[in-house]
Coordinates of C-alpha atoms and ligand atoms in Angstrom, one line a residue:
X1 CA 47.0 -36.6 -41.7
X2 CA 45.9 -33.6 -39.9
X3 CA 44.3 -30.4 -41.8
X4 CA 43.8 -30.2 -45.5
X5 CA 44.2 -26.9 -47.5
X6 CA 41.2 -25.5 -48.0
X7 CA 41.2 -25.0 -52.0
X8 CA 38.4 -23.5 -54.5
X9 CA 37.7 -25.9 -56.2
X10 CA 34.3 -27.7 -57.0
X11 CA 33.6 -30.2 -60.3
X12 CA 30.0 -30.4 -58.9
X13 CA 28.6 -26.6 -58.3
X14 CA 28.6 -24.0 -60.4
X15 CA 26.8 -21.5 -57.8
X16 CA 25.4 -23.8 -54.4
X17 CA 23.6 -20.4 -53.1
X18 CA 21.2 -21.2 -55.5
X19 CA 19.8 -24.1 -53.8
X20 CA 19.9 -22.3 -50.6
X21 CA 16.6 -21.5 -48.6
X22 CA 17.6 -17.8 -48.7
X23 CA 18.4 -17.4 -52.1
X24 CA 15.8 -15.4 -53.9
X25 CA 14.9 -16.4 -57.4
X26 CA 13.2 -14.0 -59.9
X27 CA 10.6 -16.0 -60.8
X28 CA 7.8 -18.1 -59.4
X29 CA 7.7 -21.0 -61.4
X30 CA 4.4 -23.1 -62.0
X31 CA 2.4 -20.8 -59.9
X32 CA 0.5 -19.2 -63.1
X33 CA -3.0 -19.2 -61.7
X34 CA -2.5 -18.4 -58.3
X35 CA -0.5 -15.5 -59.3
X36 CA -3.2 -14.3 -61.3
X37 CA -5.2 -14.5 -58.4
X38 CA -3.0 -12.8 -56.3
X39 CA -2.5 -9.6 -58.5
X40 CA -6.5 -10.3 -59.2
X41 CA -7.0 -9.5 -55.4
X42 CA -5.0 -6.6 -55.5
X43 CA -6.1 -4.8 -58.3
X44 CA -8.2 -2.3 -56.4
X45 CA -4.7 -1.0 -54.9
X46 CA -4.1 0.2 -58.6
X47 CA -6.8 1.3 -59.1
X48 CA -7.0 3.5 -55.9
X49 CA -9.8 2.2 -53.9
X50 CA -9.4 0.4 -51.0
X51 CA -7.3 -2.6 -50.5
X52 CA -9.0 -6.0 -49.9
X53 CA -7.8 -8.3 -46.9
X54 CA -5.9 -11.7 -48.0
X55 CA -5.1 -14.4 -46.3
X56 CA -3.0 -17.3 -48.0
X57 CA -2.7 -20.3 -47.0
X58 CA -0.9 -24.0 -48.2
X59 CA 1.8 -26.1 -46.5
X60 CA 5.2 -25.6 -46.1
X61 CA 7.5 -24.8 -49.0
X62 CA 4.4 -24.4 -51.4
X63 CA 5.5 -20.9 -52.4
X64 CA 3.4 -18.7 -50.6
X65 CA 6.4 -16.3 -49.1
X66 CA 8.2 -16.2 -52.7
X67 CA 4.8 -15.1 -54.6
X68 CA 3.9 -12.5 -51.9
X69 CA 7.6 -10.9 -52.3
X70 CA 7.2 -10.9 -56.3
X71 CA 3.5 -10.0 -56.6
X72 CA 4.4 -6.8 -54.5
X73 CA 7.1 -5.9 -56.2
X74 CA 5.5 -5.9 -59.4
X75 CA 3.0 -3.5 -57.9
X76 CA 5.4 -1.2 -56.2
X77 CA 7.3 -1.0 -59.5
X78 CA 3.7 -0.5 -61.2
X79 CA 2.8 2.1 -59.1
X80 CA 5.2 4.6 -60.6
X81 CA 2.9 4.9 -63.3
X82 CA 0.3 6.6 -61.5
X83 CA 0.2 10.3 -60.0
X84 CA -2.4 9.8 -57.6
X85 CA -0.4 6.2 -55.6
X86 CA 2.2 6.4 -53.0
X87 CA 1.8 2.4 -51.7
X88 CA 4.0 1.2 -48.9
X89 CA 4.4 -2.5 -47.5
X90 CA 5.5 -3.5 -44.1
X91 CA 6.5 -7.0 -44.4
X92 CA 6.7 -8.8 -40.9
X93 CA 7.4 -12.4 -40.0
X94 CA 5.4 -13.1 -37.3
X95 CA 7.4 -16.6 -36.4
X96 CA 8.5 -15.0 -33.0
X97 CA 5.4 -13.2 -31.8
X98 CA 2.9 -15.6 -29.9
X99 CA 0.3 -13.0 -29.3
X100 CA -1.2 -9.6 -30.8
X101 CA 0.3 -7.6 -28.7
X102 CA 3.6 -9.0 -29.5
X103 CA 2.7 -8.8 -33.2
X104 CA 1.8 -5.3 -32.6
X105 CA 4.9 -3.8 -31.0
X106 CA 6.8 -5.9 -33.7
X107 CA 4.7 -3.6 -36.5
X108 CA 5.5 -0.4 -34.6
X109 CA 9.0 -0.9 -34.0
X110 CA 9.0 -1.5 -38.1
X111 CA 8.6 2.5 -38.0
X112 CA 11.2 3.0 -35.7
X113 CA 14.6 3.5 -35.4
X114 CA 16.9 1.0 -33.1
X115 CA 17.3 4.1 -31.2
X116 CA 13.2 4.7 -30.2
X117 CA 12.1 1.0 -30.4
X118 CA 9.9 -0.1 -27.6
X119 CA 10.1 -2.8 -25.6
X120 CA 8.3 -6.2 -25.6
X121 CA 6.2 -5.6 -22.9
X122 CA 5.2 -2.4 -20.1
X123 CA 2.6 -0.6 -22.6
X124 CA -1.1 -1.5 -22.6
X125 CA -2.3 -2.8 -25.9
X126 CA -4.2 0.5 -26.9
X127 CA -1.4 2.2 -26.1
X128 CA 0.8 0.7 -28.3
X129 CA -2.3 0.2 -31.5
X130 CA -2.7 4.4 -30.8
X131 CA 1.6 4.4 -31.7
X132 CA 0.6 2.4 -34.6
X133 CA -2.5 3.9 -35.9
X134 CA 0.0 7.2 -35.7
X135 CA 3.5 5.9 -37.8
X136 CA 0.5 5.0 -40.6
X137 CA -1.3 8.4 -40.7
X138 CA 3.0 9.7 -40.5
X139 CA 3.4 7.6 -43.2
X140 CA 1.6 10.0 -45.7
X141 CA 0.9 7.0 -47.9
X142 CA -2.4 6.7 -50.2
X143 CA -2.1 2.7 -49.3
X144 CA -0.5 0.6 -46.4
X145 CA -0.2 -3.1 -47.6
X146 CA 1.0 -5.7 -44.0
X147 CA 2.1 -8.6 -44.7
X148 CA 2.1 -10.7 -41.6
X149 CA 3.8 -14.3 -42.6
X150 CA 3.4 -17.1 -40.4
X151 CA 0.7 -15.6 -38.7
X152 CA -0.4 -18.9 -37.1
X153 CA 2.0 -18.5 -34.2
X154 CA -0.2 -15.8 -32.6
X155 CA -2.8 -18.7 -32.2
X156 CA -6.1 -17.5 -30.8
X157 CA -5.1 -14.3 -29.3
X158 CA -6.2 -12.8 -33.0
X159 CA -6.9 -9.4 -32.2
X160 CA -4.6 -7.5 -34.5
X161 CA -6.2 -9.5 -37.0
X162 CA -9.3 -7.2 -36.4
X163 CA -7.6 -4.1 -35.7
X164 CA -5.5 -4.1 -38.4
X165 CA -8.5 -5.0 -41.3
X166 CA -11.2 -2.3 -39.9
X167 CA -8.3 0.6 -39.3
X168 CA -10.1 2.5 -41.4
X169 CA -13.5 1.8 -41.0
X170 CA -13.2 2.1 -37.5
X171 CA -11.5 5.6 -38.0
X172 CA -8.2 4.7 -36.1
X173 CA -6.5 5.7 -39.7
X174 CA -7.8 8.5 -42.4
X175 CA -5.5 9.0 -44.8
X176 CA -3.8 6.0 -45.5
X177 CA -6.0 3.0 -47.2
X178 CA -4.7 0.1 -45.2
X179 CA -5.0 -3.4 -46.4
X180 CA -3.8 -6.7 -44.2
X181 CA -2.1 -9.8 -46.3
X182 CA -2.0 -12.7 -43.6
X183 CA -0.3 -16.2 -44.6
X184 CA -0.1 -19.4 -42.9
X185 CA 0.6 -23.3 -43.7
X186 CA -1.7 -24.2 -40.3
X187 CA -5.4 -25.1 -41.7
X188 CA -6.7 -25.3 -38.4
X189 CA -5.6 -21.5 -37.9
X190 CA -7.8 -20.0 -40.8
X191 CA -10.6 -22.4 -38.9
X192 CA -10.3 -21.4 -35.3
X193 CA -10.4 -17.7 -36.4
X194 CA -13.0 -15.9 -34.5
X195 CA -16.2 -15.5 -36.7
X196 CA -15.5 -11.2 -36.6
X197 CA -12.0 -12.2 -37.8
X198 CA -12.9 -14.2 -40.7
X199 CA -15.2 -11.8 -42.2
X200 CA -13.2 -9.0 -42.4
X201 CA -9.8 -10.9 -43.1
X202 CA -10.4 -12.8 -45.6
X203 CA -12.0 -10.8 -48.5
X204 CA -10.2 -13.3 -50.4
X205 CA -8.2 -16.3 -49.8
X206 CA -5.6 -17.9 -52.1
X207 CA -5.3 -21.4 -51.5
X208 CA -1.5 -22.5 -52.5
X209 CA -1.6 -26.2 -53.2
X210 CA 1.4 -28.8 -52.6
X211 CA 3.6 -29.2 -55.8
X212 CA 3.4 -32.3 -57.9
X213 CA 6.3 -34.4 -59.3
X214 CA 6.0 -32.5 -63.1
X215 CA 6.1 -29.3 -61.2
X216 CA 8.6 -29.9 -59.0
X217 CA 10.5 -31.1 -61.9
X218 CA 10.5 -27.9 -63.6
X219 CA 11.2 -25.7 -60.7
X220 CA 14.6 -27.7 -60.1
X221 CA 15.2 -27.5 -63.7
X222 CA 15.6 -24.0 -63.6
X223 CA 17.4 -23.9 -60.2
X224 CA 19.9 -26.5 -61.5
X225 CA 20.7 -24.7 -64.4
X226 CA 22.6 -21.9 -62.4
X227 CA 23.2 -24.2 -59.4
X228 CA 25.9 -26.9 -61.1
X229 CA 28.2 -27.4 -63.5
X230 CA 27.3 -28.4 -67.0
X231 CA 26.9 -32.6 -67.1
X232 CA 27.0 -33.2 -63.9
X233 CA 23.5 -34.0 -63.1
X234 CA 22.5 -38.0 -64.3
X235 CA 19.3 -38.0 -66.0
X236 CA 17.3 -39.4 -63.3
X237 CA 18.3 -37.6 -60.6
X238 CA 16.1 -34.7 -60.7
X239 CA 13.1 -36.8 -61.6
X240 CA 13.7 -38.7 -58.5
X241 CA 14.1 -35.9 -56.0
X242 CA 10.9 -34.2 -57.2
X243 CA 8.9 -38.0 -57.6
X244 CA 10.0 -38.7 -54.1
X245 CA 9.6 -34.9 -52.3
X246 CA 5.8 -35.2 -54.4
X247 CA 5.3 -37.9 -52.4
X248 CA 6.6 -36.5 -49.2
X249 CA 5.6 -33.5 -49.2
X250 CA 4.6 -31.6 -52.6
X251 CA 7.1 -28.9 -51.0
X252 CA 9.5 -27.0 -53.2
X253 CA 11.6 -26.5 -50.3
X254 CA 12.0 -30.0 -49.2
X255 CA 12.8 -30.9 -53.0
X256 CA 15.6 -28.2 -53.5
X257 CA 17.2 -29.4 -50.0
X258 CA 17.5 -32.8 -51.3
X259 CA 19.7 -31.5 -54.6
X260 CA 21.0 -29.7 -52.7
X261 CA 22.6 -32.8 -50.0
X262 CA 22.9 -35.1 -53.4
X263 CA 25.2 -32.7 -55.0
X264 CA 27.1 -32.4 -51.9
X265 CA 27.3 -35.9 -51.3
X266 CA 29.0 -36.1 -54.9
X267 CA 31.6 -33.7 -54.2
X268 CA 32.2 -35.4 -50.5
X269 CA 32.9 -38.5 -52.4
X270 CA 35.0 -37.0 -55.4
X271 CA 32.4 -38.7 -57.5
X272 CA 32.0 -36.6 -60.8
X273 CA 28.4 -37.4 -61.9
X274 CA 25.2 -37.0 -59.0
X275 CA 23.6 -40.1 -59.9
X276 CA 20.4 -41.8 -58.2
X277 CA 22.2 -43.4 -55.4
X278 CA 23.2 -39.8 -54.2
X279 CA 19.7 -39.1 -53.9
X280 CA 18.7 -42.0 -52.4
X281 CA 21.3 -41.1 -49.5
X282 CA 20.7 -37.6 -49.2
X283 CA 17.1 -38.5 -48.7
X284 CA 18.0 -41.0 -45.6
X285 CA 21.0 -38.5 -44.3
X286 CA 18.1 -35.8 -44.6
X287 CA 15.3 -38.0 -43.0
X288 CA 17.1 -39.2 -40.0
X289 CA 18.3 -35.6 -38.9
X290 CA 14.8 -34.9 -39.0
X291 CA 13.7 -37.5 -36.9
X292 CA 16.9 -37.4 -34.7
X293 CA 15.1 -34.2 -34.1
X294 CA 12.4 -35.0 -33.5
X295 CA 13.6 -38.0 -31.1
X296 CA 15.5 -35.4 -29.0
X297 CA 12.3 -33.4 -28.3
X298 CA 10.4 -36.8 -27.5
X299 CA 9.9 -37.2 -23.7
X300 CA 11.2 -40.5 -22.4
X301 CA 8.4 -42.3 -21.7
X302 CA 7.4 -41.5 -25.4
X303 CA 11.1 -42.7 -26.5
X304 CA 10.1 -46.0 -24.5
X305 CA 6.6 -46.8 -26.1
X306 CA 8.3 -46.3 -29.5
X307 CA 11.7 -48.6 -28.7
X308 CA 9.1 -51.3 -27.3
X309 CA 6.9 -51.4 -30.7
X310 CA 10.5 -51.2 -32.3
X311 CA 11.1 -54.3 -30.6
X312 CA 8.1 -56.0 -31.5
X313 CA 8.8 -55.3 -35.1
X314 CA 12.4 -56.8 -35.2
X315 CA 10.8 -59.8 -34.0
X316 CA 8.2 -60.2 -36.3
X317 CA 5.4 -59.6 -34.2
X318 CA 3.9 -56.4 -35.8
X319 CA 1.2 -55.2 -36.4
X320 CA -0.1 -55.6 -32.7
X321 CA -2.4 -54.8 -30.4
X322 CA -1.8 -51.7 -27.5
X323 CA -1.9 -54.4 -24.9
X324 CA 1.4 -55.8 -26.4
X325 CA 3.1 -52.6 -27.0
X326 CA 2.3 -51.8 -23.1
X327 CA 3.4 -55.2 -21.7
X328 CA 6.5 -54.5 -23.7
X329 CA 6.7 -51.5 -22.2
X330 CA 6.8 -52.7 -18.9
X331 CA 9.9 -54.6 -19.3
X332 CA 11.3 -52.0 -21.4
X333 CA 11.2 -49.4 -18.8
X334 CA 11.9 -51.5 -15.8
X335 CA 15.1 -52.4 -17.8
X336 CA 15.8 -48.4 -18.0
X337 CA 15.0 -47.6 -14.3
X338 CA 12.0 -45.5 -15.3
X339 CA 9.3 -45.6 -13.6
X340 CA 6.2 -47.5 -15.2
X341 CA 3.3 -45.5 -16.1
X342 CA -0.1 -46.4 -16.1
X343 CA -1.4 -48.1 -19.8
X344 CA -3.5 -44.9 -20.3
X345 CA -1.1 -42.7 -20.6
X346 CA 0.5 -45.2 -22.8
X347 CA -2.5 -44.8 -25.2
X348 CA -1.9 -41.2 -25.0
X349 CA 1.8 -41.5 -25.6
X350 CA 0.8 -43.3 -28.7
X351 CA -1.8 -41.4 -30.0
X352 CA 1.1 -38.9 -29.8
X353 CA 3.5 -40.7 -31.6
X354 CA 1.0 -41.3 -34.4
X355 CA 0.4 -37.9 -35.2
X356 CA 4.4 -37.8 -35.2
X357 CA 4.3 -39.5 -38.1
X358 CA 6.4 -42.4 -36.1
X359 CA 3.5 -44.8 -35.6
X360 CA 0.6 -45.8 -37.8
X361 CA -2.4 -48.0 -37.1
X362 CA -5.2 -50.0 -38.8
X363 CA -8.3 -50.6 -37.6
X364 CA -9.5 -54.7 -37.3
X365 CA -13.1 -55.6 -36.9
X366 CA -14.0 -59.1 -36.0
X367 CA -17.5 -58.7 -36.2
X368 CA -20.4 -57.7 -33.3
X369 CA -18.7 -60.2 -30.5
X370 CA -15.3 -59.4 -31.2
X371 CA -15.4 -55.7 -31.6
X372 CA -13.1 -53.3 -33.0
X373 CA -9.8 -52.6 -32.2
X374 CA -6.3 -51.3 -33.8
X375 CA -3.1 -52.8 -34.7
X376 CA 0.0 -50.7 -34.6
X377 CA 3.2 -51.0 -36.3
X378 CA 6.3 -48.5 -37.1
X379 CA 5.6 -45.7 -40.0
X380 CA 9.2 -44.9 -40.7
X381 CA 12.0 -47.5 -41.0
X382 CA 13.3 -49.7 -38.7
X383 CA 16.9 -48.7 -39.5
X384 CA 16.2 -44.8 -39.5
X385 CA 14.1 -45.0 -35.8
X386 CA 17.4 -47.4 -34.7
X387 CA 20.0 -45.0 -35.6
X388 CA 18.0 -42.2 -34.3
X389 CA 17.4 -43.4 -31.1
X390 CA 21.0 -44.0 -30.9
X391 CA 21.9 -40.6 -31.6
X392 CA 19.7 -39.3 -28.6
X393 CA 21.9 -39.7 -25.4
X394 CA 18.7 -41.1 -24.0
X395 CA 17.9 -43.9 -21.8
X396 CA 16.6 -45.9 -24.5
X397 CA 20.0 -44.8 -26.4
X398 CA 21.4 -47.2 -23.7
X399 CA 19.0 -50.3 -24.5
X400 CA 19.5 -50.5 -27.7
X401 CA 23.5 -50.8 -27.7
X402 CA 23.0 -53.5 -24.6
X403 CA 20.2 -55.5 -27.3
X404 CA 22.6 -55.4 -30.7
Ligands
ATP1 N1 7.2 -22.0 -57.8 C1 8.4 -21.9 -57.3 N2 9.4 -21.5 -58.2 C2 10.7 -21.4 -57.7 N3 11.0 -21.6 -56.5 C3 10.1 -21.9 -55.6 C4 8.7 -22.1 -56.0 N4 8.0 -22.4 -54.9 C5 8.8 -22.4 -53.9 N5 10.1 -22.1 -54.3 C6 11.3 -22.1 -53.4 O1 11.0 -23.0 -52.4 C7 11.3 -22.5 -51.1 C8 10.1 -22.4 -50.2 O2 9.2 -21.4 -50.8 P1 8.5 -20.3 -49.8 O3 9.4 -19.9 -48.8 O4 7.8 -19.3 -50.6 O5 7.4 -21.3 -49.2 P2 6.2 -21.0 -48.2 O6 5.0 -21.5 -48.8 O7 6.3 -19.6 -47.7 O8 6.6 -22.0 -47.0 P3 6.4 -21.8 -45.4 O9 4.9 -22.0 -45.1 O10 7.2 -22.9 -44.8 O11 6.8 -20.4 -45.0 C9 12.0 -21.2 -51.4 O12 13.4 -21.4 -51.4 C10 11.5 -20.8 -52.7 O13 12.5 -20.0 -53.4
MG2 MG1 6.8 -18.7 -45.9

């Protein structure tokens, strides 16, 4: 048949860029009191005084990027009303910086032009916190709001996150007020901060909780209304993306990406309504790419353990024990030509899997002579791990076309 015209047009969408992770909505939908707490924490900015520190934190998709962008806004529009303000943000994802140096340069280069940026590396960190402490006082601002998103990835090396905070109380910065808005979806991270850290980040902390099914419902509602065409959506099938991403997930994110894949599965199909069993499909189609990703990044020996309990399942003989899943694994990678690993790193290779999300276990007690032990079995499908594992171009990709 060969190539099709491409041809505009679309019984499904109205607008699909409105489902989009980079579309920016207006509003923050069912986030009422953490807004207020949010413009609560900033008020001294307003008011002239100095900023306090925030740190936000929730998992992924809970909102915490979109309310940072609104809430400032709103204050840098606010502002105008008030002689005595000049307030300026520097907003930085900090996704690609694994350190405070790196986080540092990034900040600096923010002042720059691409023609004076400096490089990753070759300055010592003073150095490059004096060129920072400098672009602020340049700035001639009353108030220096940073926003550093993500800042997890900087891990323990949290530095910065002192610097930054006690500019001004450590005289590195006079005239500028500077206040530091850190966000991150890693609990440990807010944990493992150092103690001097803690205490002068997180004047306040904004706790963003997961969404549930009502709220989800409403904030796909309002997407929907621009996102499709009028009657297209079935009753139940917004219900049952946000019931099943509340479930998941309670992420916002992970609930517009499912629309999102329904609606496209409609118009692949030429179907003229999005009706449950969209959404039921979108939300396999979605869940095996994630694991096929996942799969891929698995290292073999870890593919292995997983195809063996896989095994063991197909034949009825999970929930076991590790001593079966290992024996299994035995045969299983002498079938593969890999070599066989000892039954402790086996363990390990579970305990990996497990917090994967790919394996779960139970914990058996048969009293004091028998001890305790676990049983394992598979936490996601059987058919989702076999397709995935198909897709990996792995040894165990192999296996499993020799056993069906
Ligand atoms: N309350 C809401 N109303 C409308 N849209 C929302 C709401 N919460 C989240 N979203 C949408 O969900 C997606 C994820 O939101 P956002 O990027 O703010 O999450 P996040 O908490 O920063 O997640 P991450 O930790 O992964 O960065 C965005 O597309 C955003 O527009
Ligand atoms: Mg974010």
């Amino acid at each position: 048949m060969g190539l099709k015209n491409f041809t505009r047009d679309d019984s499904i969408f109205a607008n699909e860029a409105v489902l989009r992770d980079s579309y920016r909505p207006e509003r923050l939908v069912e986030r009422d009191k953490e807004l207020s707490e949010y413009q609560e924490a900033l008020r001294p900015v307003i008011n002239a005084a100095p900023p306090k520190n925030i740190f936000l934190y929730g998992q992924t998709g809970v909102g915490k990027t979109l309310a940072t962008r609104l809430v400032l806004k709103q204050l840098l529009n606010d502002q105008c009303r008030y002689d005595d303000l000049s307030i300026e943000v520097i907003n930085l994802n900090c996704k690609s910086a694994s350190s405070s140096y790196q986080v540092s340069v990034d900040l600096v280069n923010q002042f720059r032009n691409t023609c004076s940026k400096i490089p990753s590396t070759g300055y010592a960190g003073s150095q490059v916190y004096q060129m920072l402490w400098n672009h602020v006082d340049d700035l001639d601002a009353t108030h220096l709001l940073v926003v550093l998103d993500e800042i997890d990835s900087i891990g323990n090396d949290d530095d910065i996150l002192y610097e930054l905070p006690r500019a001004n109380d450590n005289e590195k910065i006079s005239d500028t007020l500077v206040g530091v808005i850190g966000i991150s979806n890693d609990f440990t991270f807010r944990d493992n901060l150092s103690a001097r850290v803690k205490d002068s980040l997180c004047d306040e902390e904004i706790h963003f909780p997961p969404y549930n099914a009502n709220q989800l419902r409403n904030i796909l509602e309002r997407r929907a209304e621009h996102a499709f065409r009028d009657g297209v959506l079935s009753s139940d099938s917004i219900p049952l993306c946000s019931a099943f991403s509340a479930q998941e997930s309670g992420s916002a994110r992970q609930a517009l990406k499912l629309l999102y894949k329904a609606g496209d599965l409609a118009r692949t199909r030429n179907d003229p309504e999005i009706a449950e069993d969209h959404v039921r499909n979108a939300r396999d189609t979605i869940e095996k790419g994630k694991i096929q990703e996942e799969l891929k990044s698995l290292p073999t020996q870890s593919q292995l353990t997983l195809f063996s309990l896989l095994q063991l399942e197909a034949e009825g003989r999970a929930p076991c024990k590790r001593s079966e899943i290992y024996q299994r694994y035995q045969t299983v990678a002498d079938q593969t030509n890999t070599d066989i690993v000892s039954d402790r790193t086996i363990h390990n290779r579970i305990g990996q899997l497990r917090l994967k999300g790919f394996i779960q276990h139970d914990e058996r007690n048969d009293g004091i002579h028998g001890g305790s032990y676990y049983l394992y079995r598979l936490d996601i499908r059987e058919e989702i791990i076999r397709s995935a594992l198909k897709k990996s171009e792995s040894r165990v990709s192999d296996l499993l076309y020799i056993s069906s």
